Tab-separated table of C-alpha atoms and ligand atoms in Angstrom:
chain	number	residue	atom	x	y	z
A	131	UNK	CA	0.000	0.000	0.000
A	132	UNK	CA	1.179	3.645	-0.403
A	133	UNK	CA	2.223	5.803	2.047
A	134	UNK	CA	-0.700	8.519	0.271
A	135	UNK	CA	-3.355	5.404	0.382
A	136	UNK	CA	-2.268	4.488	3.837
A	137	UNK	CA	-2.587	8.440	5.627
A	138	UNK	CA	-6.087	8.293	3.349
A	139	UNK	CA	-6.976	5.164	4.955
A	140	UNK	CA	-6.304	6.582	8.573
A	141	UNK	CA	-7.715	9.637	7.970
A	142	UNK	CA	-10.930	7.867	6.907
A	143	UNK	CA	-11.043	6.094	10.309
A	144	UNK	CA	-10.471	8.815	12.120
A	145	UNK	CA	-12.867	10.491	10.412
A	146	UNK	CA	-15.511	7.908	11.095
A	147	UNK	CA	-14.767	7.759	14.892
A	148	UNK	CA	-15.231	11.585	14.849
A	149	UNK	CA	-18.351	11.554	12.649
A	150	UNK	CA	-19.986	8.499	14.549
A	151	UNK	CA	-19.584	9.868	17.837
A	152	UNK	CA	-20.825	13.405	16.629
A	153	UNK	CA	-24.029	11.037	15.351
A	154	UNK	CA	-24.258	9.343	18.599
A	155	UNK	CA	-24.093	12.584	20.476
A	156	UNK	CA	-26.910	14.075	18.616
A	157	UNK	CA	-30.141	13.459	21.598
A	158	UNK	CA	-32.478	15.338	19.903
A	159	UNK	CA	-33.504	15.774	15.939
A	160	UNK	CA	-31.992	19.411	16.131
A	161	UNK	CA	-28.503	18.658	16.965
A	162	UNK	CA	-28.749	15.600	14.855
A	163	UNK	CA	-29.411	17.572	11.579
A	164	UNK	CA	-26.559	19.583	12.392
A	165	UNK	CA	-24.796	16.466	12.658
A	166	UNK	CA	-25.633	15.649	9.248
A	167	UNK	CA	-25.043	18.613	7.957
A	168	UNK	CA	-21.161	18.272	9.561
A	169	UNK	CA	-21.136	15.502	7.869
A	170	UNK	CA	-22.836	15.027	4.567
A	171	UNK	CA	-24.031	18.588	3.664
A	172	UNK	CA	-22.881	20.459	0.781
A	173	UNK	CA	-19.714	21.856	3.173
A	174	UNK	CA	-19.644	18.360	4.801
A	175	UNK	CA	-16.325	16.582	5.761
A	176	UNK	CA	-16.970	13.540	3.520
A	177	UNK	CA	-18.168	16.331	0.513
A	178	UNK	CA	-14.868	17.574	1.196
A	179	UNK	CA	-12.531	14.749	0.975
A	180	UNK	CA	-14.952	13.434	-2.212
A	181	UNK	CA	-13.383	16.891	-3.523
A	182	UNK	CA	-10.039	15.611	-3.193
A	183	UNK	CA	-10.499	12.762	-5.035
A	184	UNK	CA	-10.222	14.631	-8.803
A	185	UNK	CA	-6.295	15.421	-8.100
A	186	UNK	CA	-5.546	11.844	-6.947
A	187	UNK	CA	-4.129	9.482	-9.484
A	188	UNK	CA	-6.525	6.670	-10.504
A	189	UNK	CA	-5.352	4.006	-8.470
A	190	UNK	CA	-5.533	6.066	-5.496
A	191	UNK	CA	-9.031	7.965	-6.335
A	192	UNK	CA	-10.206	4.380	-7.193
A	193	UNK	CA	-9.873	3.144	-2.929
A	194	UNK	CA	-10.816	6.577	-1.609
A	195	UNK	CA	-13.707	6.536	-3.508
A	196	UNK	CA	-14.774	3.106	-2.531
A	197	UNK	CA	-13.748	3.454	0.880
A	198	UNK	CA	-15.317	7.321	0.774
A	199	UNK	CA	-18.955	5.907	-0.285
A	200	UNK	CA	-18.600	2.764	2.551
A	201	UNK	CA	-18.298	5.526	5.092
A	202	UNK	CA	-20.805	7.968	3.418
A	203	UNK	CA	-23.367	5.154	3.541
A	204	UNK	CA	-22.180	4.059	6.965
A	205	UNK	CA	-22.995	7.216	8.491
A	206	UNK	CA	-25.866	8.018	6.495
A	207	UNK	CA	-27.606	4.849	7.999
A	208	UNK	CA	-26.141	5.526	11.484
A	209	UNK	CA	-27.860	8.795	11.006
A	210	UNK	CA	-31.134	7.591	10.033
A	211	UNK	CA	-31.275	4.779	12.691
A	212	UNK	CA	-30.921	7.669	15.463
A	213	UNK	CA	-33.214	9.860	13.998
A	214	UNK	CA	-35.701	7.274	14.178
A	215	UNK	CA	-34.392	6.405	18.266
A	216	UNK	CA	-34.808	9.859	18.734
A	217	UNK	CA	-38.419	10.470	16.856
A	218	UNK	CA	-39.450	7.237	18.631
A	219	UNK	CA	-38.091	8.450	21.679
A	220	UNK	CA	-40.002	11.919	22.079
A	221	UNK	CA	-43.191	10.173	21.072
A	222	UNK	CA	-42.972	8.170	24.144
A	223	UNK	CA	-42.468	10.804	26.070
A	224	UNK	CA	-45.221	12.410	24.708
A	225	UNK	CA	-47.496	9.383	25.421
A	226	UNK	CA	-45.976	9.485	28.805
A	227	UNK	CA	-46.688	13.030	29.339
A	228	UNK	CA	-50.496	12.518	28.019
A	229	UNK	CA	-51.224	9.478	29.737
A	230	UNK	CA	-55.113	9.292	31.203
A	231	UNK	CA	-55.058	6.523	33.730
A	232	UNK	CA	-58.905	5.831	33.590
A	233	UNK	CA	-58.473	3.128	35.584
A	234	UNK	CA	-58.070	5.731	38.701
A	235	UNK	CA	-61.124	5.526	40.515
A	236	UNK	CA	-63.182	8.606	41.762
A	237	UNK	CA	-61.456	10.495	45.105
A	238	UNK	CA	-64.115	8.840	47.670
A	239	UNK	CA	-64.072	12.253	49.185
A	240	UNK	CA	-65.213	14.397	46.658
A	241	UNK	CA	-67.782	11.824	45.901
A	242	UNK	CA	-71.527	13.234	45.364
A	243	UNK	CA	-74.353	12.004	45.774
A	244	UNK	CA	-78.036	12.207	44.522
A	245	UNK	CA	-81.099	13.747	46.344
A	246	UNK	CA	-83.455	11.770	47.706
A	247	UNK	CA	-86.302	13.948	46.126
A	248	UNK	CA	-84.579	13.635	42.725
A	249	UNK	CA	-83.567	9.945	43.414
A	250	UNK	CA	-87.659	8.919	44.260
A	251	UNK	CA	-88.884	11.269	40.791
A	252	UNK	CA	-86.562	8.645	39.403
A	253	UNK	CA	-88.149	5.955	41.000
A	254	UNK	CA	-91.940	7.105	39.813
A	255	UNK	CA	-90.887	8.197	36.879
A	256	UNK	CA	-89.422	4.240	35.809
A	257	UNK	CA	-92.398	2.527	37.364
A	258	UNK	CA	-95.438	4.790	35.719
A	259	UNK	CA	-93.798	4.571	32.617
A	260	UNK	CA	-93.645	1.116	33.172
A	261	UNK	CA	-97.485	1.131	33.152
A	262	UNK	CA	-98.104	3.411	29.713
A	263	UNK	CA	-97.988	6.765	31.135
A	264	UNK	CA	-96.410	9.973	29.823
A	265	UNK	CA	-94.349	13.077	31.576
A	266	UNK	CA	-96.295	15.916	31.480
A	267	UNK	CA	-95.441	19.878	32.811
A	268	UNK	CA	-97.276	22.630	33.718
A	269	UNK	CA	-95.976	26.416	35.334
A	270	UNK	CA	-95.141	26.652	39.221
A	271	UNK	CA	-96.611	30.230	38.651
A	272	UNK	CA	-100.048	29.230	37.761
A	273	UNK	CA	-103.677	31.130	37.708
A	274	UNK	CA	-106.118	31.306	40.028
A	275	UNK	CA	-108.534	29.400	37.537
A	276	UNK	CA	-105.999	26.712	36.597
A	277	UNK	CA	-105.297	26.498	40.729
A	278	UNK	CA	-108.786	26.368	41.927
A	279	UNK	CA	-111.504	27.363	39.371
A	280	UNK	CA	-111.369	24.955	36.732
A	281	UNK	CA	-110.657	21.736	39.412
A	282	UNK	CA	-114.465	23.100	40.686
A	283	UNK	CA	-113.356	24.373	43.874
A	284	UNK	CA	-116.536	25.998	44.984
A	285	UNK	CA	-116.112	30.296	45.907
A	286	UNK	CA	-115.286	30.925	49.373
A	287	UNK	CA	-112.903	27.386	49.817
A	288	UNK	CA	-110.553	27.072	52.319
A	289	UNK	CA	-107.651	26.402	50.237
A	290	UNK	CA	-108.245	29.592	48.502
A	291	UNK	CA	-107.196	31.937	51.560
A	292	UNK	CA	-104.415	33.544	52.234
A	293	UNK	CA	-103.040	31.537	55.079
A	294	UNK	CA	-102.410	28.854	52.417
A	295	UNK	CA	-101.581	30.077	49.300
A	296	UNK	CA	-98.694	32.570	48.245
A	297	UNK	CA	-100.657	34.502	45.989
A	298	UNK	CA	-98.542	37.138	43.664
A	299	UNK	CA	-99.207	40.519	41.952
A	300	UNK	CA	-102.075	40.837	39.393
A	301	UNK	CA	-101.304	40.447	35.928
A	302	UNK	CA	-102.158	43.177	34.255
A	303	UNK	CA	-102.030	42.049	30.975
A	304	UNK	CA	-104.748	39.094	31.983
A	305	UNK	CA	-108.228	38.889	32.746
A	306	UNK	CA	-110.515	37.670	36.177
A	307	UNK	CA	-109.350	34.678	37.089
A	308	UNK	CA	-106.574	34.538	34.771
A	309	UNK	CA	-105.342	37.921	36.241
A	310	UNK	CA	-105.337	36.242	39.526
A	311	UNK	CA	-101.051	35.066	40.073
A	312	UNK	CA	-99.764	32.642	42.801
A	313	UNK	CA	-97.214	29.883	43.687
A	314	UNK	CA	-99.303	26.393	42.356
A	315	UNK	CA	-100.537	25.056	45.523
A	316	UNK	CA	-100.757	21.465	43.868
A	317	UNK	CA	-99.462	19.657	40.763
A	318	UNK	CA	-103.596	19.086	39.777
A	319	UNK	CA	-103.504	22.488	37.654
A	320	UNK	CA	-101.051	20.362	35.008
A	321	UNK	CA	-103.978	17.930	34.602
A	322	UNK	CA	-106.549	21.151	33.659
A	323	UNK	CA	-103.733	22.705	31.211
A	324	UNK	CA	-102.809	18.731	30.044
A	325	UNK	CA	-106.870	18.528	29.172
A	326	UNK	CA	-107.104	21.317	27.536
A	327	UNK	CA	-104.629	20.921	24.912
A	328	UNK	CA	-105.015	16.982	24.151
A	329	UNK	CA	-107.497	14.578	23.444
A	330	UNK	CA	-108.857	11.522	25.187
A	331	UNK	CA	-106.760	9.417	25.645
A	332	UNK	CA	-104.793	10.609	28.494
A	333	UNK	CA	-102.751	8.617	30.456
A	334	UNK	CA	-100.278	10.963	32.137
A	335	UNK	CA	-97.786	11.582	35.257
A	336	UNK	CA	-96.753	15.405	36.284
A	337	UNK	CA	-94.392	15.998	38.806
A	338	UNK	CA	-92.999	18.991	40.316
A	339	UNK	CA	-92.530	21.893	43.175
A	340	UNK	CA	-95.817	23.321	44.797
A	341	UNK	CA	-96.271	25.904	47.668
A	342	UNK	CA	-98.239	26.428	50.551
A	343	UNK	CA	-97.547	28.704	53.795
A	344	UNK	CA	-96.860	26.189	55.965
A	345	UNK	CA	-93.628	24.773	57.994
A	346	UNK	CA	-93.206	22.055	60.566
A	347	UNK	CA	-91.846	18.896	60.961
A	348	UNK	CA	-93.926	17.314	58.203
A	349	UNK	CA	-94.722	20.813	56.039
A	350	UNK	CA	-92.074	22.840	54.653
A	351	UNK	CA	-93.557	26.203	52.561
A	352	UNK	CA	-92.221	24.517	48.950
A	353	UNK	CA	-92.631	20.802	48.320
A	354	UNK	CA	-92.813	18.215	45.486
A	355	UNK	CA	-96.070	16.432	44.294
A	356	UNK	CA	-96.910	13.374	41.569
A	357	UNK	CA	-100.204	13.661	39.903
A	358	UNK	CA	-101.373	10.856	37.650
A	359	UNK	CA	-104.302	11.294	35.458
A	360	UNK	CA	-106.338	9.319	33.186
A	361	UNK	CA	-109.174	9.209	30.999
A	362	UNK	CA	-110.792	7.434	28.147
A	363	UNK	CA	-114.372	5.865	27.645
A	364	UNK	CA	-114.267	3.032	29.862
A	365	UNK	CA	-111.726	3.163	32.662
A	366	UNK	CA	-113.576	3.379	36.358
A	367	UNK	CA	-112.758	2.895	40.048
A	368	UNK	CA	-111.491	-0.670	39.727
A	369	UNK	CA	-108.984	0.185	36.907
A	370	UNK	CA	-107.953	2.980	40.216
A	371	UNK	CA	-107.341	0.708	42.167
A	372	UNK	CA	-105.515	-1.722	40.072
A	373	UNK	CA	-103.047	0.871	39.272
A	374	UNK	CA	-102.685	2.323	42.489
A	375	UNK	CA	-101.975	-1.401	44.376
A	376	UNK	CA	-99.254	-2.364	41.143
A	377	UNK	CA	-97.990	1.379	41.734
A	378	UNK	CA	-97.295	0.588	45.764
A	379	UNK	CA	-96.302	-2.959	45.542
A	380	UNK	CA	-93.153	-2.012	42.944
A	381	UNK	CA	-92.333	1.551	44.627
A	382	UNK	CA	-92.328	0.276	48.183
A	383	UNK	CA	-91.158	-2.958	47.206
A	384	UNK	CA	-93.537	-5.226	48.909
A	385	UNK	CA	-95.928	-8.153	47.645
A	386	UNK	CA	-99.299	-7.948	48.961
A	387	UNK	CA	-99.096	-4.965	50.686
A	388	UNK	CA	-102.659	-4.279	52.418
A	389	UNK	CA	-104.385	-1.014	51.352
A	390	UNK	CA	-107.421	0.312	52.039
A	391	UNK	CA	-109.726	3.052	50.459
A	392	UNK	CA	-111.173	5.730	52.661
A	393	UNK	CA	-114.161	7.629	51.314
A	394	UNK	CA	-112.722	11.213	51.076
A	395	UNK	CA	-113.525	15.037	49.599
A	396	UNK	CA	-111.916	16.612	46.837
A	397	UNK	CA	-113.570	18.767	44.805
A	398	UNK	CA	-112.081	17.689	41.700
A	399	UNK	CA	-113.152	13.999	42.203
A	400	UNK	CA	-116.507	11.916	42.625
A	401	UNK	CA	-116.178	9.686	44.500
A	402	UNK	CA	-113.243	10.720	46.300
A	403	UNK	CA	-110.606	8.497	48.538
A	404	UNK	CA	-107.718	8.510	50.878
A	405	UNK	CA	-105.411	5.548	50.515
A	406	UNK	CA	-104.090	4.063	53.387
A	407	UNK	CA	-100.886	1.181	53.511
A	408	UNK	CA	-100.690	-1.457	55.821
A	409	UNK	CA	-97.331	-0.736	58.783
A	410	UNK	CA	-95.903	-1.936	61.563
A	411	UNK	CA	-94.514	0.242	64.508
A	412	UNK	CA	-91.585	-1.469	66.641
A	413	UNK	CA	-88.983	0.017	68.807
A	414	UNK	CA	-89.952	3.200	67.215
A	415	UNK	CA	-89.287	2.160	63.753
A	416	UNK	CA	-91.540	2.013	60.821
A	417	UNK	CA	-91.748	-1.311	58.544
A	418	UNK	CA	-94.175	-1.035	55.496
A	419	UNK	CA	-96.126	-3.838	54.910
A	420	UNK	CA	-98.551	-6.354	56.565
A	421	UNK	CA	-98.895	-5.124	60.486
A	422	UNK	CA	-101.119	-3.629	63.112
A	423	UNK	CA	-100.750	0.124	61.922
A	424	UNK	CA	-102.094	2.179	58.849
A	425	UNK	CA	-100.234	4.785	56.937
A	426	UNK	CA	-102.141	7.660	54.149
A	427	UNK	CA	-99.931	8.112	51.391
A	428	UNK	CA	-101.876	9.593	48.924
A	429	UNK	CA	-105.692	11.313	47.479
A	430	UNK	CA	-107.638	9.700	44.371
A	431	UNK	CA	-110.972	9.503	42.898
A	432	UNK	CA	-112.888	9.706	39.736
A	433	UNK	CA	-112.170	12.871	37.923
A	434	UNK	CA	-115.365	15.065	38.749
A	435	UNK	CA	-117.417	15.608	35.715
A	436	UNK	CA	-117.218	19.889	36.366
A	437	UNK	CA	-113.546	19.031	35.284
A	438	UNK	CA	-113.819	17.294	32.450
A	439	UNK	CA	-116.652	19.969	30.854
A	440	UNK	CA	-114.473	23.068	31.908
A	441	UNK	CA	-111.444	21.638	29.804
A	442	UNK	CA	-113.705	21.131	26.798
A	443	UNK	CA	-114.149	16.769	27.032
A	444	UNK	CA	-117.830	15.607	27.192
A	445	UNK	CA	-118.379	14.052	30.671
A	446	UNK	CA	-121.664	11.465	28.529
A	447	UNK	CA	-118.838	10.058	26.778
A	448	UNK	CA	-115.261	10.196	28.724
A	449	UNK	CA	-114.524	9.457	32.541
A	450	UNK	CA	-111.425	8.296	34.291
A	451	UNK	CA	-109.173	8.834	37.503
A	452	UNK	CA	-106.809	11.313	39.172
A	453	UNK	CA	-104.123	10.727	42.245
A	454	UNK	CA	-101.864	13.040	43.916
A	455	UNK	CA	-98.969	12.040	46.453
A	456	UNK	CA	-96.603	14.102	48.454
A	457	UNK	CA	-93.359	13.392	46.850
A	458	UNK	CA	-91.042	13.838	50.357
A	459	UNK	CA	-94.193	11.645	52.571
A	460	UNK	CA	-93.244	9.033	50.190
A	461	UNK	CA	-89.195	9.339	50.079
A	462	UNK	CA	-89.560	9.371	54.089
A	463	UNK	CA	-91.239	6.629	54.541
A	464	UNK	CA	-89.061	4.374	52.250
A	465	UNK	CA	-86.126	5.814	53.451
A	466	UNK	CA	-86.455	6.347	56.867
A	467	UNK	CA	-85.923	9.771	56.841
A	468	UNK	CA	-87.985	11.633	59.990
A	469	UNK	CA	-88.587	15.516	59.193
A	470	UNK	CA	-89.319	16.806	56.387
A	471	UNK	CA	-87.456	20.144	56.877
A	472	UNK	CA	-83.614	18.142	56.834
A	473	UNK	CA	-84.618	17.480	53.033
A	474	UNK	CA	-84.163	21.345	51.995
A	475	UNK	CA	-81.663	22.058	54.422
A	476	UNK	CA	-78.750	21.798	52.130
A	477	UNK	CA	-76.641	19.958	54.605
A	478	UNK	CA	-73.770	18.334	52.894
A	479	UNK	CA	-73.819	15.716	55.841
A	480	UNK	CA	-77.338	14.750	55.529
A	481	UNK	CA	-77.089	14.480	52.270
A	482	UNK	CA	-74.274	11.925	52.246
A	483	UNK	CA	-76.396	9.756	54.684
A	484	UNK	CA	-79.173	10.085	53.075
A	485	UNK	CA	-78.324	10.273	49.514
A	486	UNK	CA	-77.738	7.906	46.606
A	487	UNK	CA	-75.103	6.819	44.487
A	488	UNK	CA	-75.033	8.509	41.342
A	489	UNK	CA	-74.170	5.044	39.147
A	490	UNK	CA	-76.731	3.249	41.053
A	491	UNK	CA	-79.918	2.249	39.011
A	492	UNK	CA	-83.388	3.494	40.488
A	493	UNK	CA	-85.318	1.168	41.295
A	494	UNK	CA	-83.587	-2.160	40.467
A	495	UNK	CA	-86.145	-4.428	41.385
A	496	UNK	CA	-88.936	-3.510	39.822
A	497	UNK	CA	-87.179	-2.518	36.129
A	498	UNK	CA	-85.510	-6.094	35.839
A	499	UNK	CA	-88.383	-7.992	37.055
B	1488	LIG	N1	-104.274	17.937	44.853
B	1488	LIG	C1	-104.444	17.234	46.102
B	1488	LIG	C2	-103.667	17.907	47.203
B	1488	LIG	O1	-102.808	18.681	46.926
B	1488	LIG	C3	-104.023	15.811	45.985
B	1488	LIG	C4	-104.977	15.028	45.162
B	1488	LIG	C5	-106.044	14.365	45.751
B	1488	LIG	C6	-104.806	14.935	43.788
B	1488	LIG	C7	-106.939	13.652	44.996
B	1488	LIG	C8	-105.711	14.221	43.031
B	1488	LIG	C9	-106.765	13.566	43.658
B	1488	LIG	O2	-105.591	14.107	41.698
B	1488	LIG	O3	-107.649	12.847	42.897
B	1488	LIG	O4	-103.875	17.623	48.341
């Protein structure tokens, strides 16, 4: 070999120890392009020697050629190998940066938990809709004719007076009755304004706040109420009954609960009742089902014919039923909860012993049954 070959030959190592550690050095794609550009780029040291090779003579430029492209390729790969390390290796960090462990399960302490009012709506929503009926809505501001009027309470009633209802300024813009603003006393009014704009059939549930002037352990001045209403051509006081019993069985969870029918006044019904449910009392607690003891839970009757004509439906051809129940009576006595004025007391406490968990299905029993 000569002497020229042999310094070419050790410059060429040299120069790929130098170039392959520069390469190696290179931890991120910035310093790595520079890198190549040391290397390969138009200025590069390889582009350089290549240069050289037009002075040498042939035999010479021949083995620095071929030795010049092994090393060119050598470190073009080694380049391209770490590029992808590198490109490979800020992805991962990214991943590991970005990572959503939704395996973590919720902080038990910040854990909420559901209303029992909202938690029992639930619970009557699933079951009447269970049996055919519908959601329907009417205004917590209502009229003194959708209040009172319309559900044939006679002039003068009790329920009309002041020490009951929260009535509001006149409207102006309205007329008599209609003029007549206040806080819905009941949820009965959504049955008038559900009459009034649909035909028989009606088969419907309305739940929602009502007021009344009133606060003690079992009244507080707002409160919730269910109505259920329905009416067709044949439906009378046995299909009431029927509905009512498969309504108490699946909401208080009990087979053969014993209820009775008191004979009772409303003026929107005829005839009127009070439904009772059989209890026991022990040790100062309160089961629900067959015992000594009777609970009322809730009003009913056959919708009064006055009602039907004042919302436009011939009483000759179409009859049916009404209910209302005292959303909170009903929540306590499932749950166990003893005054009514804890429920709007926005106590963070109470609510976490007396609330529900949010993933929890209402009503479990009766919807897979
Ligand atoms: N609206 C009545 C109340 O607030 C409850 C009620 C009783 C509703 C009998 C009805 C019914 O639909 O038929 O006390």
């Amino acid at each position: 070999m000569s002497e020229i070959i042999k310094n070419m030959s050790d410059t060429l190592v040299r120069l790929q120890v130098e170039l392959t550690e520069i390469v190696q050095n290179a931890n991120d794609l910035q310093m790595l392009e520079q890198a190549k550009v040391t290397a390969l780029g138009k200025k590069g040291r390889i582009t350089d020697l290549m240069k050289t090779l037009g002075a040498m003579d042939p035999e010479e430029r021949k083995s620095t050629g071929q030795a010049l492209n092994v090393l060119k390729d050598e470190i073009a790969g080694l380049i391209s190998r770490q590029e992808e390390a590198l490109k490979r290796q800020a992805m991962d960090e990214k991943l590991a940066r970005e990572i959503i462990d939704i395996t973590l399960s919720v902080r038990p302490e910040r854990k909420g938990h559901i209303h029992p009012i909202s938690q029992t709506m639930e619970e009557l929503a699933t079951i009447f809709a269970d049996m055919g009926f519908r959601i329907a809505e009417g205004p917590e501001i209502e009229d003194d004719w959708h209040n009172f009027t319309a559900l044939n309470f006679p002039p003068g009633h009790p329920a009309r007076e002041m020490q009951d209802t929260f009535f509001l300024p006149e409207d102006t813009g309205a007329q008599g009755e209609f003029a007549k603003k206040l806080l819905r006393t009941h949820t009965s009014p959504v049955q008038i304004r559900h009459m009034k704009a649909n035909k028989p059939p009606i088969r419907i549930i309305a739940m929602g706040r009502t007021y009344r002037s009133d606060y003690d352990m079992t009244h507080t001045p707002m409160f919730h109420q269910i109505e259920g209403l329905v009416i067709d051509e044949k439906t009378h006081m046995g299909h009431l009954k029927g509905c009512l019993r498969d309504f108490c069985e699946a909401y208080f969870e009990v087979d053969d609960l014993p209820m009775r029918f008191r004979p009772s006044f409303f003026p929107f019904v005829e005839p009127g009742a009070e439904v009772d449910i059989g209890c026991s009392r022990k040790d100062g607690g309160l089961k629900i089902g067959k015992g000594e003891s009777w609970l009322e839970i809730l009003g009913c009757g056959m919708v009064h014919p006055n009602v039907l004509k004042n919302c436009g439906i011939d009483p000759e051809q179409y009859q049916g039923f009404a209910f209302g129940m005292g959303i909170e009576r009903i929540a306590m006595l499932k749950y166990g909860i003893p005054d009514l004025r804890t429920f709007f007391d926005s106590d963070a406490r109470w609510l976490d012993y007396y609330g529900f968990d949010p993933l929890q299905r209402p009503n479990r029993a009766f919807s897979e049954s």
